[in-house]
């Protein structure tokens, strides 16, 4: 039984680590945030396809995807240590020069994806569409300001 006393705090720590991921190399941070963006984009894209009627609009699935987007939207920001760019990265140096503006957009994304997840539960497609549109604008606004174009 004695062992449990230090296993429990360790388990708590493991739950906390992803949100406060620490990186020793820029390449690791870039890989982490690109991975999160890629997965988030996949689930966001599935909501878009359901709204366009390319796949059936099933409340349960749209809601599950919206929940994933909201959870994932919390993760990339801990993976932008100052100056972390590599030749694989599309992060602009403005991220660290205009840190407040970047943070504001990151926070807006989290508020808006939480709202998307909340409305998706009710299955009202027009409400989902409006909330989806707000999120998509924020993705674009941040990419226009802080991400270099993919060639
Ligand atoms: C606050 C700024 C910001 C917001 C908001 C944002 N992104 Fe990004 N995104 C970035 C940056 C910066 C990169 C480039 C990361 C890198 O290459 O180091 C990126 C990269 C990406 C990538 C490419 C990943 C790769 O493998 O190169 C995808 C896909 C993506 N974002 C999707 C989205 C989607 C979808 C949303 C909205 C739901 C979104 N992003 C919202 C800043 C943002």
mmCIF file of C-alpha atoms and ligand atoms in Angstrom:
data_model
loop_
_atom_site.group_PDB
_atom_site.id
_atom_site.type_symbol
_atom_site.label_atom_id
_atom_site.label_comp_id
_atom_site.label_asym_id
_atom_site.label_seq_id
_atom_site.Cartn_x
_atom_site.Cartn_y
_atom_site.Cartn_z
ATOM 1 C CA UNK A 1 0.000 0.000 0.000
ATOM 2 C CA UNK A 2 2.838 2.333 0.805
ATOM 3 C CA UNK A 3 3.859 2.466 -2.855
ATOM 4 C CA UNK A 4 0.549 3.967 -3.882
ATOM 5 C CA UNK A 5 1.335 7.149 -2.010
ATOM 6 C CA UNK A 6 3.873 8.187 -4.606
ATOM 7 C CA UNK A 7 2.250 6.523 -7.609
ATOM 8 C CA UNK A 8 -0.847 8.703 -7.252
ATOM 9 C CA UNK A 9 0.905 12.070 -7.643
ATOM 10 C CA UNK A 10 2.880 10.592 -10.532
ATOM 11 C CA UNK A 11 -0.353 9.660 -12.281
ATOM 12 C CA UNK A 12 -1.609 13.225 -11.826
ATOM 13 C CA UNK A 13 1.583 14.550 -13.326
ATOM 14 C CA UNK A 14 1.165 12.350 -16.385
ATOM 15 C CA UNK A 15 -2.278 13.839 -16.980
ATOM 16 C CA UNK A 16 -0.888 17.342 -16.783
ATOM 17 C CA UNK A 17 2.172 16.879 -18.982
ATOM 18 C CA UNK A 18 0.614 17.109 -22.480
ATOM 19 C CA UNK A 19 -0.788 20.610 -21.907
ATOM 20 C CA UNK A 20 2.552 21.846 -20.585
ATOM 21 C CA UNK A 21 4.753 19.880 -22.912
ATOM 22 C CA UNK A 22 8.410 20.782 -22.605
ATOM 23 C CA UNK A 23 10.771 20.622 -25.554
ATOM 24 C CA UNK A 24 14.522 20.510 -25.562
ATOM 25 C CA UNK A 25 14.843 20.826 -29.350
ATOM 26 C CA UNK A 26 12.981 23.205 -31.697
ATOM 27 C CA UNK A 27 12.394 20.283 -34.042
ATOM 28 C CA UNK A 28 10.430 18.432 -31.351
ATOM 29 C CA UNK A 29 8.231 21.475 -30.702
ATOM 30 C CA UNK A 30 7.600 21.931 -34.441
ATOM 31 C CA UNK A 31 6.709 18.270 -34.863
ATOM 32 C CA UNK A 32 4.365 18.358 -31.877
ATOM 33 C CA UNK A 33 2.449 21.481 -32.924
ATOM 34 C CA UNK A 34 2.244 20.435 -36.586
ATOM 35 C CA UNK A 35 0.922 17.051 -35.456
ATOM 36 C CA UNK A 36 -1.756 18.683 -33.299
ATOM 37 C CA UNK A 37 -2.757 21.100 -36.102
ATOM 38 C CA UNK A 38 -2.961 18.214 -38.581
ATOM 39 C CA UNK A 39 -5.238 16.112 -36.363
ATOM 40 C CA UNK A 40 -7.347 19.145 -35.380
ATOM 41 C CA UNK A 41 -7.717 20.036 -39.045
ATOM 42 C CA UNK A 42 -8.849 16.489 -39.869
ATOM 43 C CA UNK A 43 -11.704 16.609 -37.352
ATOM 44 C CA UNK A 44 -12.594 20.192 -38.282
ATOM 45 C CA UNK A 45 -12.725 19.081 -41.925
ATOM 46 C CA UNK A 46 -15.160 16.289 -41.075
ATOM 47 C CA UNK A 47 -17.538 18.875 -39.586
ATOM 48 C CA UNK A 48 -17.194 20.929 -42.762
ATOM 49 C CA UNK A 49 -18.039 17.903 -44.914
ATOM 50 C CA UNK A 50 -21.101 17.117 -42.787
ATOM 51 C CA UNK A 51 -22.274 20.748 -43.139
ATOM 52 C CA UNK A 52 -21.841 20.576 -46.914
ATOM 53 C CA UNK A 53 -23.766 17.305 -47.094
ATOM 54 C CA UNK A 54 -20.767 15.360 -48.401
ATOM 55 C CA UNK A 55 -21.221 12.964 -45.489
ATOM 56 C CA UNK A 56 -24.402 12.503 -43.418
ATOM 57 C CA UNK A 57 -24.921 15.101 -40.673
ATOM 58 C CA UNK A 58 -25.140 12.918 -37.579
ATOM 59 C CA UNK A 59 -25.364 14.893 -34.349
ATOM 60 C CA UNK A 60 -23.360 12.324 -32.405
ATOM 61 C CA UNK A 61 -20.478 12.358 -34.892
ATOM 62 C CA UNK A 62 -20.448 16.125 -35.414
ATOM 63 C CA UNK A 63 -20.496 16.572 -31.645
ATOM 64 C CA UNK A 64 -17.635 14.080 -31.157
ATOM 65 C CA UNK A 65 -15.574 15.874 -33.812
ATOM 66 C CA UNK A 66 -16.329 19.290 -32.307
ATOM 67 C CA UNK A 67 -15.272 18.025 -28.873
ATOM 68 C CA UNK A 68 -11.985 16.798 -30.335
ATOM 69 C CA UNK A 69 -11.373 20.119 -32.084
ATOM 70 C CA UNK A 70 -12.017 21.974 -28.802
ATOM 71 C CA UNK A 71 -9.654 19.699 -26.877
ATOM 72 C CA UNK A 72 -6.938 19.852 -29.540
ATOM 73 C CA UNK A 73 -7.243 23.655 -29.825
ATOM 74 C CA UNK A 74 -5.761 23.874 -26.332
ATOM 75 C CA UNK A 75 -2.543 22.048 -27.184
ATOM 76 C CA UNK A 76 -0.382 23.810 -29.815
ATOM 77 C CA UNK A 77 0.382 26.958 -27.808
ATOM 78 C CA UNK A 78 2.716 25.296 -25.316
ATOM 79 C CA UNK A 79 4.780 24.150 -28.294
ATOM 80 C CA UNK A 80 5.873 27.613 -29.467
ATOM 81 C CA UNK A 81 8.977 28.257 -27.368
ATOM 82 C CA UNK A 82 10.604 31.556 -28.369
ATOM 83 C CA UNK A 83 12.325 31.332 -31.739
ATOM 84 C CA UNK A 84 11.408 27.687 -32.378
ATOM 85 C CA UNK A 85 11.583 27.460 -36.144
ATOM 86 C CA UNK A 86 13.204 24.881 -38.392
ATOM 87 C CA UNK A 87 13.362 24.413 -42.144
ATOM 88 C CA UNK A 88 10.194 22.261 -41.832
ATOM 89 C CA UNK A 89 8.306 24.938 -39.927
ATOM 90 C CA UNK A 90 5.938 27.508 -41.406
ATOM 91 C CA UNK A 91 5.935 29.602 -38.254
ATOM 92 C CA UNK A 92 6.712 33.286 -38.885
ATOM 93 C CA UNK A 93 9.040 35.165 -36.506
ATOM 94 C CA UNK A 94 6.100 37.584 -35.903
ATOM 95 C CA UNK A 95 4.733 34.931 -33.485
ATOM 96 C CA UNK A 96 7.321 36.068 -30.956
ATOM 97 C CA UNK A 97 7.542 39.719 -32.060
ATOM 98 C CA UNK A 98 3.795 40.218 -31.746
ATOM 99 C CA UNK A 99 3.281 37.701 -28.967
ATOM 100 C CA UNK A 100 0.189 39.450 -27.578
ATOM 101 C CA UNK A 101 -1.633 39.349 -30.908
ATOM 102 C CA UNK A 102 -0.733 35.684 -31.374
ATOM 103 C CA UNK A 103 -1.927 34.853 -27.863
ATOM 104 C CA UNK A 104 -5.174 36.731 -28.427
ATOM 105 C CA UNK A 105 -5.926 34.632 -31.524
ATOM 106 C CA UNK A 106 -4.956 31.404 -29.743
ATOM 107 C CA UNK A 107 -7.346 32.273 -26.921
ATOM 108 C CA UNK A 108 -10.097 33.287 -29.318
ATOM 109 C CA UNK A 109 -9.755 29.909 -31.051
ATOM 110 C CA UNK A 110 -10.225 28.121 -27.736
ATOM 111 C CA UNK A 111 -13.313 30.165 -26.799
ATOM 112 C CA UNK A 112 -14.854 29.664 -30.233
ATOM 113 C CA UNK A 113 -14.145 25.913 -30.421
ATOM 114 C CA UNK A 114 -15.654 25.480 -26.944
ATOM 115 C CA UNK A 115 -18.753 27.231 -28.273
ATOM 116 C CA UNK A 116 -18.782 25.017 -31.380
ATOM 117 C CA UNK A 117 -18.639 21.928 -29.147
ATOM 118 C CA UNK A 118 -21.486 23.295 -27.017
ATOM 119 C CA UNK A 119 -23.830 24.010 -29.950
ATOM 120 C CA UNK A 120 -22.919 20.743 -31.721
ATOM 121 C CA UNK A 121 -24.513 18.796 -28.863
ATOM 122 C CA UNK A 122 -27.957 20.098 -29.838
ATOM 123 C CA UNK A 123 -27.638 19.033 -33.461
ATOM 124 C CA UNK A 124 -28.984 22.295 -34.918
ATOM 125 C CA UNK A 125 -27.105 22.417 -38.223
ATOM 126 C CA UNK A 126 -27.552 26.158 -38.762
ATOM 127 C CA UNK A 127 -26.150 26.949 -35.287
ATOM 128 C CA UNK A 128 -23.241 24.578 -35.951
ATOM 129 C CA UNK A 129 -22.647 26.286 -39.284
ATOM 130 C CA UNK A 130 -22.472 29.746 -37.685
ATOM 131 C CA UNK A 131 -20.112 28.600 -34.922
ATOM 132 C CA UNK A 132 -18.006 26.699 -37.475
ATOM 133 C CA UNK A 133 -17.718 29.847 -39.605
ATOM 134 C CA UNK A 134 -16.463 31.878 -36.646
ATOM 135 C CA UNK A 135 -13.770 29.286 -35.923
ATOM 136 C CA UNK A 136 -12.719 29.066 -39.590
ATOM 137 C CA UNK A 137 -12.236 32.869 -39.691
ATOM 138 C CA UNK A 138 -9.864 32.658 -36.727
ATOM 139 C CA UNK A 139 -7.846 29.823 -38.337
ATOM 140 C CA UNK A 140 -7.460 32.001 -41.428
ATOM 141 C CA UNK A 141 -6.708 35.217 -39.569
ATOM 142 C CA UNK A 142 -3.885 33.571 -37.642
ATOM 143 C CA UNK A 143 -2.474 31.784 -40.671
ATOM 144 C CA UNK A 144 -2.502 35.018 -42.715
ATOM 145 C CA UNK A 145 -0.552 36.837 -40.007
ATOM 146 C CA UNK A 146 1.642 34.145 -38.500
ATOM 147 C CA UNK A 147 2.150 31.267 -40.936
ATOM 148 C CA UNK A 148 4.174 31.290 -44.153
ATOM 149 C CA UNK A 149 2.476 29.942 -47.243
ATOM 150 C CA UNK A 150 2.963 26.305 -48.146
ATOM 151 C CA UNK A 151 4.585 26.228 -51.532
HETATM 152 C C1 LIG B 1 -3.143 31.505 -33.173
HETATM 153 C C2 LIG B 1 -2.692 31.063 -34.471
HETATM 154 C C3 LIG B 1 -3.313 29.894 -35.166
HETATM 155 C C4 LIG B 1 -4.624 29.516 -35.178
HETATM 156 C C5 LIG B 1 -5.812 30.182 -34.515
HETATM 157 C C6 LIG B 1 -4.700 28.329 -36.020
HETATM 158 N N1 LIG B 1 -3.458 28.013 -36.498
HETATM 159 FE FE1 LIG B 1 -3.023 26.504 -37.769
HETATM 160 N N2 LIG B 1 -1.049 26.997 -37.666
HETATM 161 C C7 LIG B 1 -0.529 28.084 -37.013
HETATM 162 C C8 LIG B 1 0.906 28.137 -37.210
HETATM 163 C C9 LIG B 1 1.848 29.188 -36.679
HETATM 164 C C10 LIG B 1 1.238 27.042 -38.010
HETATM 165 C C11 LIG B 1 2.646 26.653 -38.510
HETATM 166 C C12 LIG B 1 3.313 25.715 -37.495
HETATM 167 C C13 LIG B 1 4.711 25.322 -37.947
HETATM 168 O O1 LIG B 1 4.871 24.911 -39.117
HETATM 169 O O2 LIG B 1 5.641 25.409 -37.123
HETATM 170 C C14 LIG B 1 -0.023 26.338 -38.280
HETATM 171 C C15 LIG B 1 -0.115 25.194 -39.041
HETATM 172 C C16 LIG B 1 -1.302 24.560 -39.368
HETATM 173 C C17 LIG B 1 -1.397 23.379 -40.207
HETATM 174 C C18 LIG B 1 -0.246 22.689 -40.916
HETATM 175 C C19 LIG B 1 0.398 21.646 -40.037
HETATM 176 C C20 LIG B 1 1.620 21.007 -40.720
HETATM 177 O O3 LIG B 1 1.746 19.782 -40.668
HETATM 178 O O4 LIG B 1 2.451 21.744 -41.283
HETATM 179 C C21 LIG B 1 -2.728 23.059 -40.294
HETATM 180 C C22 LIG B 1 -3.355 21.910 -41.081
HETATM 181 C C23 LIG B 1 -3.458 24.018 -39.474
HETATM 182 N N3 LIG B 1 -2.552 24.920 -38.932
HETATM 183 C C24 LIG B 1 -4.811 24.023 -39.310
HETATM 184 C C25 LIG B 1 -5.500 24.926 -38.501
HETATM 185 C C26 LIG B 1 -6.934 24.921 -38.331
HETATM 186 C C27 LIG B 1 -7.903 23.977 -39.025
HETATM 187 C C28 LIG B 1 -7.231 25.929 -37.475
HETATM 188 C C29 LIG B 1 -8.558 26.346 -36.961
HETATM 189 C C30 LIG B 1 -9.469 25.328 -36.493
HETATM 190 C C31 LIG B 1 -5.966 26.558 -37.116
HETATM 191 N N4 LIG B 1 -4.950 25.924 -37.758
HETATM 192 C C32 LIG B 1 -5.863 27.645 -36.261
HETATM 193 C C33 LIG B 1 -1.228 29.002 -36.283
HETATM 194 C C34 LIG B 1 -2.593 28.947 -36.011
#
